[in-house]
């Protein structure tokens, strides 16, 4: 691979699923686990990317909004792509059942996530791409929780600061009722190895590569 291509950098931030929790397979010398972001990074190696995974298990949208607020442009300058992977599990969505609580949690999550997205976009290099992981299933969700996930996903897709939103509510991963597909769950909040593989399948790689190469003068 040309020396220049090896300098393309992917920054992954988010919580435990973006970190790779639930994966029990080593994925070569670079990756101690085979989570969905590691599979994505392996695929992006073909176009010269290297991953810097700074996801932190247990973190929330408000946590990453605070991080984005205090991050400066020089810290993001090396990255051609930033991927923020969160969901509503760490916000406590599975613990609430009243409609008003769910709606408040939805709105608070969207506000913090959108604020973080705006800050990242403002401080990233102009041609860098911002990718968000959409909300994903949870073993304790029901159809009302699913309505919140769908509303969140649709709102995220309207944000002009974001180049691509990954749809994790596809049948390959999602039961259709808010929960993980059969055999894809390690525990309610995390996929198992098969679940991580299903999450990776939710990434539209041709579309993502098209977005990444749109402003790349070295792309054919």
C-alpha atoms as a printed R data frame, in Angstrom:
    type eleno elety resid chain resno       x       y      z
1   ATOM     1    CA   UNK     A     1   0.000   0.000  0.000
2   ATOM     2    CA   UNK     A     2   1.406   3.467 -0.810
3   ATOM     3    CA   UNK     A     3   2.893   5.390  2.105
4   ATOM     4    CA   UNK     A     4   0.401   8.250  1.630
5   ATOM     5    CA   UNK     A     5  -2.624   5.936  1.848
6   ATOM     6    CA   UNK     A     6  -1.541   4.592  5.248
7   ATOM     7    CA   UNK     A     7  -1.956   8.055  6.749
8   ATOM     8    CA   UNK     A     8  -5.748   8.150  6.430
9   ATOM     9    CA   UNK     A     9  -7.172   8.041  9.943
10  ATOM    10    CA   UNK     A    10 -10.521   6.924 11.368
11  ATOM    11    CA   UNK     A    11 -11.474   8.047 14.880
12  ATOM    12    CA   UNK     A    12 -14.089   5.948 16.671
13  ATOM    13    CA   UNK     A    13 -15.753   7.370 19.776
14  ATOM    14    CA   UNK     A    14 -18.812   6.226 21.671
15  ATOM    15    CA   UNK     A    15 -19.684   3.591 24.235
16  ATOM    16    CA   UNK     A    16 -19.160  -0.119 24.856
17  ATOM    17    CA   UNK     A    17 -20.649  -1.520 21.645
18  ATOM    18    CA   UNK     A    18 -18.447   0.792 19.555
19  ATOM    19    CA   UNK     A    19 -15.534  -0.339 21.732
20  ATOM    20    CA   UNK     A    20 -16.351  -3.966 20.898
21  ATOM    21    CA   UNK     A    21 -17.957  -5.386 24.048
22  ATOM    22    CA   UNK     A    22 -19.585  -8.717 23.331
23  ATOM    23    CA   UNK     A    23 -16.959  -9.824 20.840
24  ATOM    24    CA   UNK     A    24 -14.959 -12.850 21.950
25  ATOM    25    CA   UNK     A    25 -12.768 -13.272 18.860
26  ATOM    26    CA   UNK     A    26  -9.349 -11.786 18.165
27  ATOM    27    CA   UNK     A    27  -9.140 -10.086 14.783
28  ATOM    28    CA   UNK     A    28  -5.512 -10.115 13.839
29  ATOM    29    CA   UNK     A    29  -2.563  -8.329 15.439
30  ATOM    30    CA   UNK     A    30  -4.115  -4.858 15.310
31  ATOM    31    CA   UNK     A    31  -7.433  -5.664 16.974
32  ATOM    32    CA   UNK     A    32  -7.881  -7.565 20.269
33  ATOM    33    CA   UNK     A    33 -11.569  -8.077 19.495
34  ATOM    34    CA   UNK     A    34 -13.758  -8.475 16.412
35  ATOM    35    CA   UNK     A    35 -16.466  -5.916 17.120
36  ATOM    36    CA   UNK     A    36 -18.382  -4.173 14.394
37  ATOM    37    CA   UNK     A    37 -16.101  -1.122 14.398
38  ATOM    38    CA   UNK     A    38 -13.050  -3.371 14.109
39  ATOM    39    CA   UNK     A    39 -14.660  -5.117 11.126
40  ATOM    40    CA   UNK     A    40 -15.358  -1.708  9.604
41  ATOM    41    CA   UNK     A    41 -11.763  -0.639 10.179
42  ATOM    42    CA   UNK     A    42 -10.489  -3.834  8.547
43  ATOM    43    CA   UNK     A    43 -12.635  -3.136  5.498
44  ATOM    44    CA   UNK     A    44 -11.446   0.475  5.324
45  ATOM    45    CA   UNK     A    45  -7.825  -0.676  5.347
46  ATOM    46    CA   UNK     A    46  -8.385  -1.423  1.655
47  ATOM    47    CA   UNK     A    47  -8.562   2.336  1.023
48  ATOM    48    CA   UNK     A    48  -5.734   3.224  3.386
49  ATOM    49    CA   UNK     A    49  -7.456   3.883  6.728
50  ATOM    50    CA   UNK     A    50  -6.128   3.124 10.192
51  ATOM    51    CA   UNK     A    51  -8.467   3.168 13.206
52  ATOM    52    CA   UNK     A    52  -7.995   4.971 16.489
53  ATOM    53    CA   UNK     A    53 -10.720   3.577 18.755
54  ATOM    54    CA   UNK     A    54 -11.281   5.860 21.747
55  ATOM    55    CA   UNK     A    55 -14.754   4.582 22.668
56  ATOM    56    CA   UNK     A    56 -15.392   4.355 26.415
57  ATOM    57    CA   UNK     A    57 -17.846   1.782 27.823
58  ATOM    58    CA   UNK     A    58 -20.704   3.203 29.858
59  ATOM    59    CA   UNK     A    59 -20.661   6.679 28.346
60  ATOM    60    CA   UNK     A    60 -23.661   8.717 27.246
61  ATOM    61    CA   UNK     A    61 -24.620  11.429 24.783
62  ATOM    62    CA   UNK     A    62 -24.093  14.110 27.427
63  ATOM    63    CA   UNK     A    63 -20.608  12.788 28.166
64  ATOM    64    CA   UNK     A    64 -19.580  12.959 24.502
65  ATOM    65    CA   UNK     A    65 -21.176  16.365 24.122
66  ATOM    66    CA   UNK     A    66 -18.932  17.633 26.921
67  ATOM    67    CA   UNK     A    67 -15.922  16.003 25.252
68  ATOM    68    CA   UNK     A    68 -16.803  17.600 21.914
69  ATOM    69    CA   UNK     A    69 -17.166  21.015 23.553
70  ATOM    70    CA   UNK     A    70 -13.655  20.913 24.995
71  ATOM    71    CA   UNK     A    71 -11.980  19.244 22.009
72  ATOM    72    CA   UNK     A    72  -9.982  21.589 19.801
73  ATOM    73    CA   UNK     A    73  -9.484  21.500 16.053
74  ATOM    74    CA   UNK     A    74  -5.868  20.380 16.288
75  ATOM    75    CA   UNK     A    75  -6.962  17.174 18.051
76  ATOM    76    CA   UNK     A    76  -9.290  16.304 15.170
77  ATOM    77    CA   UNK     A    77  -6.963  17.450 12.400
78  ATOM    78    CA   UNK     A    78  -5.438  13.978 11.745
79  ATOM    79    CA   UNK     A    79  -8.801  12.313 11.098
80  ATOM    80    CA   UNK     A    80 -10.445  11.968  7.720
81  ATOM    81    CA   UNK     A    81 -13.464  10.258  9.308
82  ATOM    82    CA   UNK     A    82 -14.991  10.474 12.775
83  ATOM    83    CA   UNK     A    83 -17.524   7.838 13.839
84  ATOM    84    CA   UNK     A    84 -19.649   8.416 16.945
85  ATOM    85    CA   UNK     A    85 -21.448   5.267 18.060
86  ATOM    86    CA   UNK     A    86 -24.002   5.615 20.846
87  ATOM    87    CA   UNK     A    87 -27.510   4.462 21.618
88  ATOM    88    CA   UNK     A    88 -30.174   4.970 24.238
89  ATOM    89    CA   UNK     A    89 -29.287   1.975 26.414
90  ATOM    90    CA   UNK     A    90 -26.844   3.960 28.552
91  ATOM    91    CA   UNK     A    91 -29.383   6.787 28.783
92  ATOM    92    CA   UNK     A    92 -31.696   4.372 30.638
93  ATOM    93    CA   UNK     A    93 -34.422   3.961 28.024
94  ATOM    94    CA   UNK     A    94 -35.106   0.336 28.943
95  ATOM    95    CA   UNK     A    95 -35.825   1.394 32.527
96  ATOM    96    CA   UNK     A    96 -38.728   3.706 31.690
97  ATOM    97    CA   UNK     A    97 -42.211   2.841 30.492
98  ATOM    98    CA   UNK     A    98 -44.258   6.036 30.772
99  ATOM    99    CA   UNK     A    99 -44.685   7.866 27.476
100 ATOM   100    CA   UNK     A   100 -43.710  11.224 28.935
101 ATOM   101    CA   UNK     A   101 -40.463   9.781 30.318
102 ATOM   102    CA   UNK     A   102 -39.603   8.178 26.998
103 ATOM   103    CA   UNK     A   103 -40.326  11.383 25.103
104 ATOM   104    CA   UNK     A   104 -38.185  13.411 27.503
105 ATOM   105    CA   UNK     A   105 -35.321  10.926 27.202
106 ATOM   106    CA   UNK     A   106 -35.622  10.976 23.406
107 ATOM   107    CA   UNK     A   107 -35.485  14.764 23.306
108 ATOM   108    CA   UNK     A   108 -32.578  15.000 25.757
109 ATOM   109    CA   UNK     A   109 -30.607  12.390 23.808
110 ATOM   110    CA   UNK     A   110 -31.182  14.131 20.500
111 ATOM   111    CA   UNK     A   111 -30.265  17.523 21.933
112 ATOM   112    CA   UNK     A   112 -26.955  16.284 23.359
113 ATOM   113    CA   UNK     A   113 -26.085  14.189 20.310
114 ATOM   114    CA   UNK     A   114 -26.882  16.994 17.887
115 ATOM   115    CA   UNK     A   115 -24.850  19.440 19.942
116 ATOM   116    CA   UNK     A   116 -21.898  17.027 19.911
117 ATOM   117    CA   UNK     A   117 -22.282  16.569 16.157
118 ATOM   118    CA   UNK     A   118 -22.262  20.325 15.573
119 ATOM   119    CA   UNK     A   119 -19.129  20.773 17.676
120 ATOM   120    CA   UNK     A   120 -17.308  17.924 15.967
121 ATOM   121    CA   UNK     A   121 -18.273  19.183 12.524
122 ATOM   122    CA   UNK     A   122 -17.114  22.707 13.363
123 ATOM   123    CA   UNK     A   123 -13.703  21.470 14.540
124 ATOM   124    CA   UNK     A   124 -13.064  18.699 12.003
125 ATOM   125    CA   UNK     A   125 -11.148  19.397  8.776
126 ATOM   126    CA   UNK     A   126 -13.500  20.651  6.073
127 ATOM   127    CA   UNK     A   127 -13.295  17.497  3.960
128 ATOM   128    CA   UNK     A   128 -13.475  15.038  6.855
129 ATOM   129    CA   UNK     A   129 -16.620  12.946  7.189
130 ATOM   130    CA   UNK     A   130 -18.809  12.622 10.270
131 ATOM   131    CA   UNK     A   131 -20.617   9.289 10.640
132 ATOM   132    CA   UNK     A   132 -23.122   8.452 13.370
133 ATOM   133    CA   UNK     A   133 -24.267   5.040 14.468
134 ATOM   134    CA   UNK     A   134 -28.034   5.038 14.709
135 ATOM   135    CA   UNK     A   135 -29.918   3.595 17.691
136 ATOM   136    CA   UNK     A   136 -29.733  -0.163 18.002
137 ATOM   137    CA   UNK     A   137 -31.801  -2.879 19.737
138 ATOM   138    CA   UNK     A   138 -31.853  -3.834 23.399
139 ATOM   139    CA   UNK     A   139 -33.067  -7.059 24.924
140 ATOM   140    CA   UNK     A   140 -35.381  -5.165 27.286
141 ATOM   141    CA   UNK     A   141 -37.073  -2.906 24.743
142 ATOM   142    CA   UNK     A   142 -40.659  -3.245 23.602
143 ATOM   143    CA   UNK     A   143 -42.632  -1.758 20.717
144 ATOM   144    CA   UNK     A   144 -43.014   1.604 22.482
145 ATOM   145    CA   UNK     A   145 -39.254   1.781 22.946
146 ATOM   146    CA   UNK     A   146 -38.948   0.909 19.264
147 ATOM   147    CA   UNK     A   147 -41.046   3.939 18.382
148 ATOM   148    CA   UNK     A   148 -38.497   6.100 20.198
149 ATOM   149    CA   UNK     A   149 -35.615   4.431 18.320
150 ATOM   150    CA   UNK     A   150 -37.313   5.042 14.990
151 ATOM   151    CA   UNK     A   151 -38.009   8.684 15.833
152 ATOM   152    CA   UNK     A   152 -34.409   9.204 16.892
153 ATOM   153    CA   UNK     A   153 -33.072   7.593 13.735
154 ATOM   154    CA   UNK     A   154 -35.272   9.686 11.471
155 ATOM   155    CA   UNK     A   155 -34.268  12.906 13.238
156 ATOM   156    CA   UNK     A   156 -30.560  12.076 13.018
157 ATOM   157    CA   UNK     A   157 -30.863  11.665  9.257
158 ATOM   158    CA   UNK     A   158 -31.991  15.304  8.926
159 ATOM   159    CA   UNK     A   159 -28.844  16.801 10.495
160 ATOM   160    CA   UNK     A   160 -26.801  18.633  7.877
161 ATOM   161    CA   UNK     A   161 -23.617  18.255  9.934
162 ATOM   162    CA   UNK     A   162 -23.679  14.469  9.486
163 ATOM   163    CA   UNK     A   163 -22.506  12.716  6.323
164 ATOM   164    CA   UNK     A   164 -23.940   9.253  7.021
165 ATOM   165    CA   UNK     A   165 -26.143   7.590  9.666
166 ATOM   166    CA   UNK     A   166 -25.860   3.809 10.043
167 ATOM   167    CA   UNK     A   167 -29.255   2.096 10.230
168 ATOM   168    CA   UNK     A   168 -29.082  -0.562 12.945
169 ATOM   169    CA   UNK     A   169 -32.801  -1.307 12.798
170 ATOM   170    CA   UNK     A   170 -32.438  -3.528  9.751
171 ATOM   171    CA   UNK     A   171 -33.797  -7.120  9.834
172 ATOM   172    CA   UNK     A   172 -30.296  -8.616  9.823
173 ATOM   173    CA   UNK     A   173 -29.875  -7.290 13.391
174 ATOM   174    CA   UNK     A   174 -33.293  -6.253 14.673
175 ATOM   175    CA   UNK     A   175 -36.260  -8.461 15.592
176 ATOM   176    CA   UNK     A   176 -38.732  -5.815 14.466
177 ATOM   177    CA   UNK     A   177 -39.938  -5.335 18.050
178 ATOM   178    CA   UNK     A   178 -37.058  -3.322 19.526
179 ATOM   179    CA   UNK     A   179 -34.989  -6.331 20.597
180 ATOM   180    CA   UNK     A   180 -31.960  -8.068 19.104
181 ATOM   181    CA   UNK     A   181 -32.551 -10.684 16.467
182 ATOM   182    CA   UNK     A   182 -32.577 -14.319 17.591
183 ATOM   183    CA   UNK     A   183 -29.164 -15.518 18.741
184 ATOM   184    CA   UNK     A   184 -27.505 -12.088 18.454
185 ATOM   185    CA   UNK     A   185 -27.473 -10.958 22.111
186 ATOM   186    CA   UNK     A   186 -24.736 -11.330 24.749
187 ATOM   187    CA   UNK     A   187 -26.839  -9.495 27.345
188 ATOM   188    CA   UNK     A   188 -29.743  -7.054 26.915
189 ATOM   189    CA   UNK     A   189 -27.493  -4.094 26.132
190 ATOM   190    CA   UNK     A   190 -24.818  -5.785 24.031
191 ATOM   191    CA   UNK     A   191 -24.586  -7.975 20.949
192 ATOM   192    CA   UNK     A   192 -22.614 -11.197 20.966
193 ATOM   193    CA   UNK     A   193 -20.082 -12.070 18.263
194 ATOM   194    CA   UNK     A   194 -22.807 -12.881 15.750
195 ATOM   195    CA   UNK     A   195 -24.540  -9.661 16.740
196 ATOM   196    CA   UNK     A   196 -21.420  -7.616 16.013
197 ATOM   197    CA   UNK     A   197 -21.167  -9.295 12.625
198 ATOM   198    CA   UNK     A   198 -24.808  -8.374 11.984
199 ATOM   199    CA   UNK     A   199 -24.115  -4.770 13.015
200 ATOM   200    CA   UNK     A   200 -21.288  -4.587 10.498
201 ATOM   201    CA   UNK     A   201 -23.649  -5.887  7.815
202 ATOM   202    CA   UNK     A   202 -25.866  -2.861  8.530
203 ATOM   203    CA   UNK     A   203 -23.138  -0.563  7.196
204 ATOM   204    CA   UNK     A   204 -23.759   0.289  3.540
205 ATOM   205    CA   UNK     A   205 -20.122  -0.019  2.506
206 ATOM   206    CA   UNK     A   206 -20.574   1.132 -1.110
207 ATOM   207    CA   UNK     A   207 -22.355   4.271  0.100
208 ATOM   208    CA   UNK     A   208 -19.812   4.930  2.835
209 ATOM   209    CA   UNK     A   209 -16.924   4.504  0.410
210 ATOM   210    CA   UNK     A   210 -18.640   6.821 -2.060
211 ATOM   211    CA   UNK     A   211 -18.918   9.470  0.656
212 ATOM   212    CA   UNK     A   212 -15.313   8.999  1.763
213 ATOM   213    CA   UNK     A   213 -13.896   9.208 -1.748
214 ATOM   214    CA   UNK     A   214 -16.058  12.105 -2.926
215 ATOM   215    CA   UNK     A   215 -13.424  14.695 -2.019
216 ATOM   216    CA   UNK     A   216 -10.369  12.488 -2.262
217 ATOM   217    CA   UNK     A   217  -8.165  13.645 -5.141
218 ATOM   218    CA   UNK     A   218  -6.348  10.291 -5.175
219 ATOM   219    CA   UNK     A   219  -9.555   8.313 -5.762
220 ATOM   220    CA   UNK     A   220 -10.082   7.102 -9.298
